[in-house]
Tab-separated table of C-alpha atoms and ligand atoms in Angstrom:
chain	number	residue	atom	x	y	z
A	1	MET	CA	-0.509	30.542	24.808
A	2	LYS	CA	-2.719	27.194	24.379
A	3	LYS	CA	-0.433	24.143	24.291
A	4	SER	CA	-0.919	21.725	21.168
A	5	PRO	CA	-2.537	18.497	22.221
A	6	MET	CA	-0.311	15.592	22.419
A	7	ILE	CA	-1.317	12.293	20.969
A	8	VAL	CA	0.355	8.995	21.411
A	9	LEU	CA	0.891	6.725	18.310
A	10	ALA	CA	1.626	3.189	19.432
A	11	GLY	CA	3.331	1.478	16.505
A	12	GLY	CA	3.478	4.892	14.970
A	13	ASN	CA	7.008	4.125	13.408
A	14	GLY	CA	5.252	1.861	10.801
A	15	TYR	CA	3.717	2.727	7.335
A	16	ILE	CA	0.212	4.118	8.432
A	17	GLY	CA	1.331	5.444	11.681
A	18	GLY	CA	4.188	7.594	10.265
A	19	THR	CA	1.803	8.944	7.769
A	20	THR	CA	-0.612	9.898	10.472
A	21	ALA	CA	2.077	11.406	12.492
A	22	PHE	CA	2.970	13.909	9.667
A	23	ALA	CA	-0.916	14.521	9.103
A	24	LEU	CA	-1.600	15.136	13.041
A	25	GLN	CA	1.537	17.514	12.982
A	26	GLU	CA	0.103	19.512	9.816
A	27	ALA	CA	-3.305	19.835	12.047
A	28	GLY	CA	-1.656	21.178	15.041
A	29	PHE	CA	-1.111	18.240	17.121
A	30	VAL	CA	2.197	16.916	18.829
A	31	PRO	CA	2.433	12.985	17.894
A	32	VAL	CA	4.812	10.921	20.059
A	33	ILE	CA	5.517	7.384	19.020
A	34	ILE	CA	5.986	4.253	21.020
A	35	ASP	CA	7.330	1.347	19.023
A	36	ASN	CA	9.534	-1.735	19.234
A	37	PHE	CA	10.681	-1.537	15.564
A	38	SER	CA	9.663	-5.222	14.950
A	39	THR	CA	8.262	-4.564	11.540
A	40	SER	CA	9.769	-1.017	10.961
A	41	LYS	CA	13.202	0.590	10.912
A	42	LYS	CA	14.710	2.318	13.899
A	43	GLY	CA	15.753	5.845	13.102
A	44	ALA	CA	13.349	6.450	10.157
A	45	PHE	CA	12.036	9.579	11.744
A	46	ASN	CA	13.823	12.746	12.540
A	47	ASP	CA	10.468	14.656	12.966
A	48	PHE	CA	8.990	13.277	16.213
A	49	GLU	CA	9.864	11.914	19.561
A	50	VAL	CA	10.038	8.254	19.273
A	51	LEU	CA	10.247	6.200	22.630
A	52	GLU	CA	11.319	2.344	22.309
A	53	ALA	CA	9.021	-0.211	24.244
A	54	ASP	CA	7.495	-3.538	23.505
A	55	LEU	CA	3.850	-2.915	24.131
A	56	THR	CA	3.444	-6.530	24.962
A	57	ASP	CA	5.412	-5.937	27.900
A	58	PHE	CA	3.112	-3.998	30.533
A	59	SER	CA	6.199	-2.375	32.589
A	60	GLN	CA	7.861	-0.902	29.648
A	61	THR	CA	4.679	0.503	28.007
A	62	GLN	CA	3.698	1.972	31.386
A	63	ARG	CA	7.356	3.496	31.697
A	64	ALA	CA	7.121	4.880	28.321
A	65	LEU	CA	3.495	6.479	28.574
A	66	LYS	CA	4.447	7.935	32.177
A	67	LYS	CA	7.438	9.484	30.506
A	68	ILE	CA	5.328	11.237	27.875
A	69	GLY	CA	2.802	12.552	30.472
A	70	PRO	CA	-0.751	13.685	29.999
A	71	VAL	CA	-1.987	13.177	26.485
A	72	ALA	CA	-5.325	14.042	24.815
A	73	GLY	CA	-5.633	10.612	23.115
A	74	LEU	CA	-3.991	7.452	21.813
A	75	ILE	CA	-3.936	5.701	18.335
A	76	HIS	CA	-3.208	2.140	18.487
A	77	PHE	CA	-1.530	1.001	14.917
A	78	ALA	CA	0.847	-1.560	16.560
A	79	ALA	CA	0.420	-5.102	15.118
A	80	LYS	CA	1.708	-8.075	13.217
A	81	ALA	CA	-0.352	-7.506	10.157
A	82	LEU	CA	0.678	-10.133	7.284
A	83	VAL	CA	-2.231	-12.488	6.597
A	84	PRO	CA	-0.124	-15.304	5.067
A	85	GLU	CA	2.429	-14.960	7.865
A	86	SER	CA	-0.502	-15.144	10.376
A	87	PHE	CA	-1.284	-18.664	9.275
A	88	GLU	CA	2.617	-19.652	9.826
A	89	ILE	CA	2.866	-18.231	13.242
A	90	PRO	CA	-0.567	-17.691	14.844
A	91	GLY	CA	0.648	-17.704	18.364
A	92	LEU	CA	2.730	-14.696	17.805
A	93	TYR	CA	-0.172	-12.778	16.099
A	94	TYR	CA	-2.581	-13.546	18.916
A	95	LYS	CA	-0.043	-12.685	21.553
A	96	ASN	CA	1.575	-9.476	19.879
A	97	ASN	CA	-1.831	-7.984	18.720
A	98	LEU	CA	-3.898	-8.973	21.996
A	99	LEU	CA	-1.414	-8.342	24.723
A	100	SER	CA	-0.285	-5.112	23.220
A	101	THR	CA	-4.129	-3.908	22.962
A	102	ALA	CA	-4.839	-5.137	26.437
A	103	ASN	CA	-1.889	-3.352	27.950
A	104	LEU	CA	-2.809	-0.112	26.328
A	105	ALA	CA	-6.359	-0.399	27.370
A	106	GLU	CA	-5.491	-1.007	31.287
A	107	LEU	CA	-2.873	1.915	31.005
A	108	SER	CA	-5.194	4.162	29.359
A	109	VAL	CA	-7.504	3.599	32.364
A	110	GLU	CA	-4.709	4.044	34.913
A	111	LEU	CA	-3.309	7.194	33.086
A	112	GLY	CA	-6.754	8.634	32.396
A	113	ILE	CA	-6.308	8.754	28.432
A	114	PRO	CA	-9.641	9.702	27.313
A	115	ILE	CA	-9.604	8.641	23.797
A	116	PHE	CA	-8.554	5.258	22.039
A	117	LEU	CA	-8.675	5.055	18.433
A	118	HIS	CA	-7.881	1.558	17.110
A	119	SER	CA	-6.475	0.430	13.755
A	120	SER	CA	-8.742	-2.228	12.720
A	121	SER	CA	-9.166	-3.851	9.456
A	122	CYS	CA	-11.713	-5.096	6.824
A	123	ALA	CA	-10.300	-8.419	7.537
A	124	VAL	CA	-12.873	-8.746	10.289
A	125	TYR	CA	-15.527	-9.268	7.678
A	126	GLY	CA	-13.646	-12.378	6.366
A	127	VAL	CA	-15.672	-13.485	3.310
A	128	PRO	CA	-18.530	-11.183	3.504
A	129	LYS	CA	-22.069	-12.431	2.453
A	130	SER	CA	-22.687	-9.192	0.458
A	131	VAL	CA	-20.694	-6.229	-0.953
A	132	PRO	CA	-20.341	-3.657	-0.536
A	133	ILE	CA	-19.657	-4.348	3.224
A	134	SER	CA	-21.475	-2.182	5.835
A	135	GLU	CA	-20.520	-1.847	9.455
A	136	ASN	CA	-23.284	-4.084	10.346
A	137	SER	CA	-21.981	-7.069	8.625
A	138	GLU	CA	-21.255	-10.092	10.370
A	139	LEU	CA	-17.778	-10.541	11.822
A	140	HIS	CA	-16.053	-13.741	11.129
A	141	ALA	CA	-12.576	-13.386	10.211
A	142	SER	CA	-10.752	-16.030	7.665
A	143	SER	CA	-7.347	-15.655	9.066
A	144	PRO	CA	-5.552	-15.571	12.498
A	145	TYR	CA	-4.726	-11.890	11.743
A	146	GLY	CA	-8.309	-11.304	11.201
A	147	ASP	CA	-9.146	-13.149	14.398
A	148	THR	CA	-6.877	-10.653	16.291
A	149	LYS	CA	-8.739	-7.688	15.073
A	150	ILE	CA	-11.993	-8.910	16.053
A	151	MET	CA	-10.760	-9.835	19.514
A	152	ALA	CA	-8.958	-6.365	20.048
A	153	GLU	CA	-12.421	-4.667	18.931
A	154	ILE	CA	-14.415	-6.974	21.415
A	155	LEU	CA	-11.715	-6.188	24.332
A	156	LEU	CA	-11.925	-2.455	23.613
A	157	ASP	CA	-15.723	-2.194	23.138
A	158	ARG	CA	-15.830	-3.645	26.807
A	159	TYR	CA	-13.846	-0.723	28.076
A	160	ARG	CA	-16.001	1.661	26.086
A	161	GLN	CA	-19.161	-0.028	27.561
A	162	MET	CA	-17.737	0.372	31.078
A	163	GLY	CA	-17.229	3.968	30.317
A	164	LYS	CA	-13.498	3.838	30.695
A	165	PHE	CA	-12.485	5.971	27.778
A	166	LYS	CA	-13.843	6.548	24.367
A	167	VAL	CA	-13.247	3.977	21.557
A	168	LEU	CA	-13.508	4.120	17.731
A	169	HIS	CA	-12.413	1.168	15.520
A	170	LEU	CA	-11.322	2.581	12.062
A	171	ARG	CA	-11.677	-0.392	9.712
A	172	TYR	CA	-9.201	0.283	6.934
A	173	PHE	CA	-9.791	-1.345	3.680
A	174	ASN	CA	-6.506	-1.333	1.410
A	175	PRO	CA	-4.173	1.444	2.265
A	176	ALA	CA	-1.683	2.411	-0.684
A	177	GLY	CA	0.501	5.013	-1.856
A	178	ALA	CA	3.322	7.388	-0.286
A	179	TRP	CA	3.683	10.705	0.824
A	180	PRO	CA	6.803	11.807	-1.178
A	181	LYS	CA	6.725	15.392	0.455
A	182	TYR	CA	7.944	13.536	3.702
A	183	ASP	CA	9.902	10.808	2.037
A	184	TRP	CA	7.379	8.458	3.674
A	185	GLY	CA	6.063	5.115	1.947
A	186	GLU	CA	5.329	1.447	2.711
A	187	ALA	CA	8.371	-0.541	3.477
A	188	HIS	CA	7.439	-3.765	4.779
A	189	ASP	CA	9.862	-6.738	4.622
A	190	PRO	CA	8.324	-9.162	3.293
A	191	GLU	CA	6.080	-6.890	1.350
A	192	THR	CA	2.785	-8.720	0.728
A	193	HIS	CA	0.811	-5.860	-0.666
A	194	LEU	CA	-0.255	-5.470	-4.233
A	195	ILE	CA	0.889	-1.789	-5.376
A	196	PRO	CA	4.310	-1.689	-3.530
A	197	ASN	CA	5.014	-5.182	-5.247
A	198	LEU	CA	3.833	-3.849	-8.602
A	199	ILE	CA	6.091	-0.884	-8.446
A	200	LEU	CA	9.140	-2.875	-7.357
A	201	SER	CA	8.450	-5.324	-10.332
A	202	ALA	CA	8.287	-2.299	-12.613
A	203	ILE	CA	11.712	-0.797	-11.048
A	204	LYS	CA	13.406	-4.076	-11.302
A	205	ASN	CA	11.905	-5.396	-14.462
A	206	GLN	CA	10.657	-8.378	-12.796
A	207	PRO	CA	7.240	-10.275	-13.032
A	208	VAL	CA	4.615	-9.440	-10.284
A	209	SER	CA	2.763	-12.395	-8.691
A	210	LEU	CA	-1.010	-12.803	-9.351
A	211	PHE	CA	-2.320	-14.960	-6.612
A	212	GLY	CA	-5.282	-16.663	-7.830
A	213	ASP	CA	-7.112	-15.965	-11.300
A	214	GLN	CA	-10.280	-18.235	-10.606
A	215	TYR	CA	-12.194	-16.156	-8.112
A	216	SER	CA	-15.996	-15.580	-8.392
A	217	THR	CA	-15.074	-11.961	-9.806
A	218	PRO	CA	-15.623	-10.879	-13.634
A	219	ASP	CA	-11.990	-11.130	-14.488
A	220	GLY	CA	-11.204	-13.933	-11.906
A	221	SER	CA	-8.670	-11.838	-9.773
A	222	CYS	CA	-9.531	-10.495	-6.400
A	223	ILE	CA	-11.153	-7.192	-5.910
A	224	ARG	CA	-9.993	-4.704	-3.167
A	225	ASP	CA	-10.871	-1.181	-2.206
A	226	PHE	CA	-7.727	0.916	-2.304
A	227	ILE	CA	-7.266	4.161	-0.346
A	228	HIS	CA	-4.541	6.504	-0.424
A	229	VAL	CA	-2.670	6.501	3.020
A	230	VAL	CA	-2.693	10.329	2.945
A	231	ASP	CA	-6.477	10.171	2.859
A	232	LEU	CA	-6.538	7.488	5.628
A	233	ALA	CA	-4.180	9.578	7.660
A	234	GLU	CA	-6.725	12.424	7.162
A	235	ALA	CA	-9.443	10.238	8.392
A	236	HIS	CA	-7.601	9.804	11.614
A	237	VAL	CA	-7.231	13.539	12.272
A	238	LYS	CA	-10.836	14.154	11.603
A	239	THR	CA	-12.022	11.277	13.971
A	240	LEU	CA	-9.817	12.359	16.454
A	241	GLN	CA	-10.814	16.123	16.117
A	242	MET	CA	-14.537	15.088	16.387
A	243	LEU	CA	-13.924	12.850	19.630
A	244	LEU	CA	-12.211	15.613	21.278
A	245	ALA	CA	-14.927	18.107	20.433
A	246	GLY	CA	-17.222	15.514	22.231
A	247	LYS	CA	-19.255	14.724	19.170
A	248	ALA	CA	-21.330	11.502	19.448
A	249	MET	CA	-19.809	8.857	17.219
A	250	PRO	CA	-20.449	5.246	16.264
A	251	PRO	CA	-18.236	2.484	17.532
A	252	CYS	CA	-16.399	1.777	14.283
A	253	LEU	CA	-16.073	3.191	10.822
A	254	ASN	CA	-15.315	1.687	7.428
A	255	ILE	CA	-12.324	3.507	5.874
A	256	GLY	CA	-12.342	2.917	2.239
A	257	ARG	CA	-13.291	4.652	-0.985
A	258	GLY	CA	-16.142	2.435	-1.636
A	259	GLU	CA	-14.996	1.496	-5.126
A	260	GLY	CA	-13.642	-1.940	-6.134
A	261	SER	CA	-10.494	-2.484	-8.425
A	262	SER	CA	-9.548	-6.000	-9.399
A	263	VAL	CA	-5.869	-6.939	-9.462
A	264	LEU	CA	-5.722	-7.310	-12.906
A	265	GLN	CA	-7.348	-3.804	-13.321
A	266	VAL	CA	-4.617	-2.409	-10.633
A	267	ILE	CA	-1.952	-3.773	-12.946
A	268	GLN	CA	-3.481	-2.213	-16.246
A	269	ALA	CA	-3.848	1.199	-14.284
A	270	ALA	CA	-0.063	0.965	-13.149
A	271	GLU	CA	0.946	0.096	-16.826
A	272	LYS	CA	-0.950	3.384	-17.940
A	273	VAL	CA	0.574	5.485	-15.241
A	274	LEU	CA	4.163	4.328	-15.465
A	275	GLY	CA	3.719	3.827	-19.494
A	276	LYS	CA	5.396	0.631	-19.199
A	277	LYS	CA	4.395	-3.097	-19.702
A	278	ILE	CA	4.401	-5.278	-16.298
A	279	GLN	CA	5.087	-8.990	-16.579
A	280	VAL	CA	2.568	-10.955	-14.453
A	281	LYS	CA	3.419	-14.479	-12.794
A	282	LYS	CA	0.248	-16.561	-11.977
A	283	GLU	CA	0.285	-18.093	-8.652
A	284	PRO	CA	-2.213	-19.967	-6.667
A	285	GLY	CA	-4.610	-18.057	-4.700
A	286	ARG	CA	-3.635	-17.272	-0.997
A	287	ALA	CA	-5.137	-18.869	2.127
A	288	GLY	CA	-7.248	-16.021	3.630
A	289	ASP	CA	-7.633	-13.959	0.598
A	290	PRO	CA	-11.567	-13.308	0.204
A	291	PRO	CA	-12.577	-12.832	-3.475
A	292	GLU	CA	-14.111	-9.293	-2.999
A	293	LEU	CA	-13.656	-6.548	-0.314
A	294	VAL	CA	-15.423	-3.236	-1.039
A	295	ALA	CA	-16.530	-0.922	1.842
A	296	ASP	CA	-19.899	0.740	2.266
A	297	VAL	CA	-18.814	4.334	3.002
A	298	THR	CA	-22.100	5.871	3.690
A	299	LEU	CA	-21.596	6.137	7.424
A	300	MET	CA	-17.993	7.267	7.010
A	301	ASN	CA	-19.099	10.051	4.500
A	302	LYS	CA	-22.047	10.963	7.039
A	303	VAL	CA	-20.101	10.914	10.344
A	304	LEU	CA	-17.073	12.551	9.107
A	305	ASP	CA	-18.525	14.749	6.543
A	306	TRP	CA	-15.650	13.765	4.515
A	307	THR	CA	-14.957	11.758	1.485
A	308	PRO	CA	-11.217	10.655	0.137
A	309	ARG	CA	-9.686	12.694	-2.469
A	310	LYS	CA	-7.076	10.795	-4.042
A	311	SER	CA	-7.556	8.247	-7.051
A	312	LEU	CA	-5.950	4.869	-7.525
A	313	SER	CA	-3.564	6.564	-10.142
A	314	ASN	CA	-2.460	8.739	-7.184
A	315	MET	CA	-1.501	5.865	-5.166
A	316	ILE	CA	0.380	4.331	-7.921
A	317	GLU	CA	2.104	7.802	-8.750
A	318	ASP	CA	3.115	8.471	-5.437
A	319	ASP	CA	4.216	5.184	-4.510
A	320	TRP	CA	6.349	5.244	-7.634
A	321	THR	CA	7.776	8.587	-6.819
A	322	TRP	CA	8.673	7.735	-3.369
A	323	ARG	CA	10.049	4.130	-4.223
A	324	SER	CA	11.998	4.948	-7.332
A	325	SER	CA	14.130	7.371	-5.108
A	326	THR	CA	14.468	4.896	-2.446
A	327	VAL	CA	15.117	1.485	-4.045
A	328	LYS	CA	18.500	1.359	-5.751
B	1	LIG	N1	-1.331	-1.851	5.857
B	1	LIG	C1	-2.585	-2.254	5.580
B	1	LIG	O1	-2.698	-2.837	4.474
B	1	LIG	C2	-3.415	-2.506	6.686
B	1	LIG	C3	-4.797	-2.830	6.613
B	1	LIG	C4	-5.955	-2.838	7.398
B	1	LIG	C5	-5.299	-2.652	8.729
B	1	LIG	N2	-4.240	-2.465	8.911
B	1	LIG	C6	-3.719	-2.111	10.288
B	1	LIG	O2	-3.183	-0.729	10.477
B	1	LIG	C7	-2.082	-0.776	11.475
B	1	LIG	C8	-0.689	-0.467	10.888
B	1	LIG	O3	-0.289	-1.079	9.810
B	1	LIG	P1	0.999	-0.675	9.001
B	1	LIG	O4	0.645	-1.202	7.557
B	1	LIG	O5	1.405	0.613	9.230
B	1	LIG	O6	1.961	-1.790	9.648
B	1	LIG	P2	3.450	-1.555	9.960
B	1	LIG	O7	3.941	-2.892	9.906
B	1	LIG	O8	4.183	-0.729	9.087
B	1	LIG	O9	3.471	-0.812	11.405
B	1	LIG	C9	3.194	-1.506	12.667
B	1	LIG	C10	4.141	-0.806	13.663
B	1	LIG	O10	3.907	-1.559	14.868
B	1	LIG	C11	5.066	-1.639	15.540
B	1	LIG	N3	4.655	-2.776	16.315
B	1	LIG	C12	4.247	-4.190	16.142
B	1	LIG	N4	4.122	-4.765	17.349
B	1	LIG	C13	4.638	-4.064	18.268
B	1	LIG	C14	4.691	-4.144	19.719
B	1	LIG	N5	4.347	-5.198	20.429
B	1	LIG	N6	5.297	-3.126	20.563
B	1	LIG	C15	5.490	-1.944	19.940
B	1	LIG	N7	5.563	-1.686	18.674
B	1	LIG	C16	5.042	-2.774	17.709
B	1	LIG	C17	5.819	-1.960	14.381
B	1	LIG	O11	7.313	-2.026	14.803
B	1	LIG	C18	5.808	-1.044	13.332
B	1	LIG	O12	6.384	-0.011	13.498
B	1	LIG	C19	-2.082	-2.511	12.071
B	1	LIG	O13	-2.636	-2.340	13.153
B	1	LIG	C20	-2.815	-3.198	11.032
B	1	LIG	O14	-2.948	-4.200	11.285
B	1	LIG	C21	-3.066	-2.396	8.043
């Protein structure tokens, strides 16, 4: 009998990696996770093999990968990923996000791992000159976090150009939602993302922060392109399947819905879904927050022959379903 292909998920114990692990398993892959639990909880999973290693430590990472043995590919989710925090402790962001990438790249060569999928971000575009943002847009980040994503892309592109392994950067826009079926959702501490904070506010009857209402957008609040995390996980599965099948692929793909929603529109959508008024507390805009980030998804639609299925309301509903059973 043919063995199911094994895929390493570096940083797979976190929000997006964990969701992708379930999606890969449903698609017939065997996910194996390496994580240091720096931004996620140890013991969160019973479903998969989870190895503990700090990816910034070459020997620890080498030991973990050797223990796993031959794999069909690797997905690198591991990163410190909070924009405001990256201004407070930039050194940690540069070290963690770049050393982990450099170690995984070197070890992919050493161990012959043929495919390297990289969790990149719309943060690579900084404040874009035009919206929707295509993959050809200029890269100039507006935060240390965004810098690390550009630098990791450059590093990995060099390995791709040298023919060491296949590389594809998935530039996620704004993942949100949960997978209640697997009791899996977004649990960052601190939580800086809008939808989880909105749902937490609704559960606790507390106001949600609106960071900036004077942006150059129709209602003054920031506009983002939200994508359901289960759709995002599916995009990983599709990309991996195509790379494994030897299809020619571009070096990077935007992953979003190509639809912008302002923070105030998301709050209104949540009030509608939850049937409840949500109090808003106005706060100053945050450093590194561009006014509008919406993906041009033409290339994603074409290359993956795929479009996300879930709506903004689905993201809110699923986060609510998961979080209201989790938060006491
Ligand atoms: N969540 C978003 O809104 C978003 C948007 C765009 C891109 N991304 C990118 O997607 C990836 C996953 O994001 P997430 O929201 O799931 O984050 P997360 O914090 O939930 O998960 C990241 C995981 O990586 C692990 N990790 C970090 N540094 C590590 C190290 N040195 N060694 C081993 N493990 C380490 C953490 O413990 C955690 O389990 C990140 O690379 C992030 O930059 C996220």
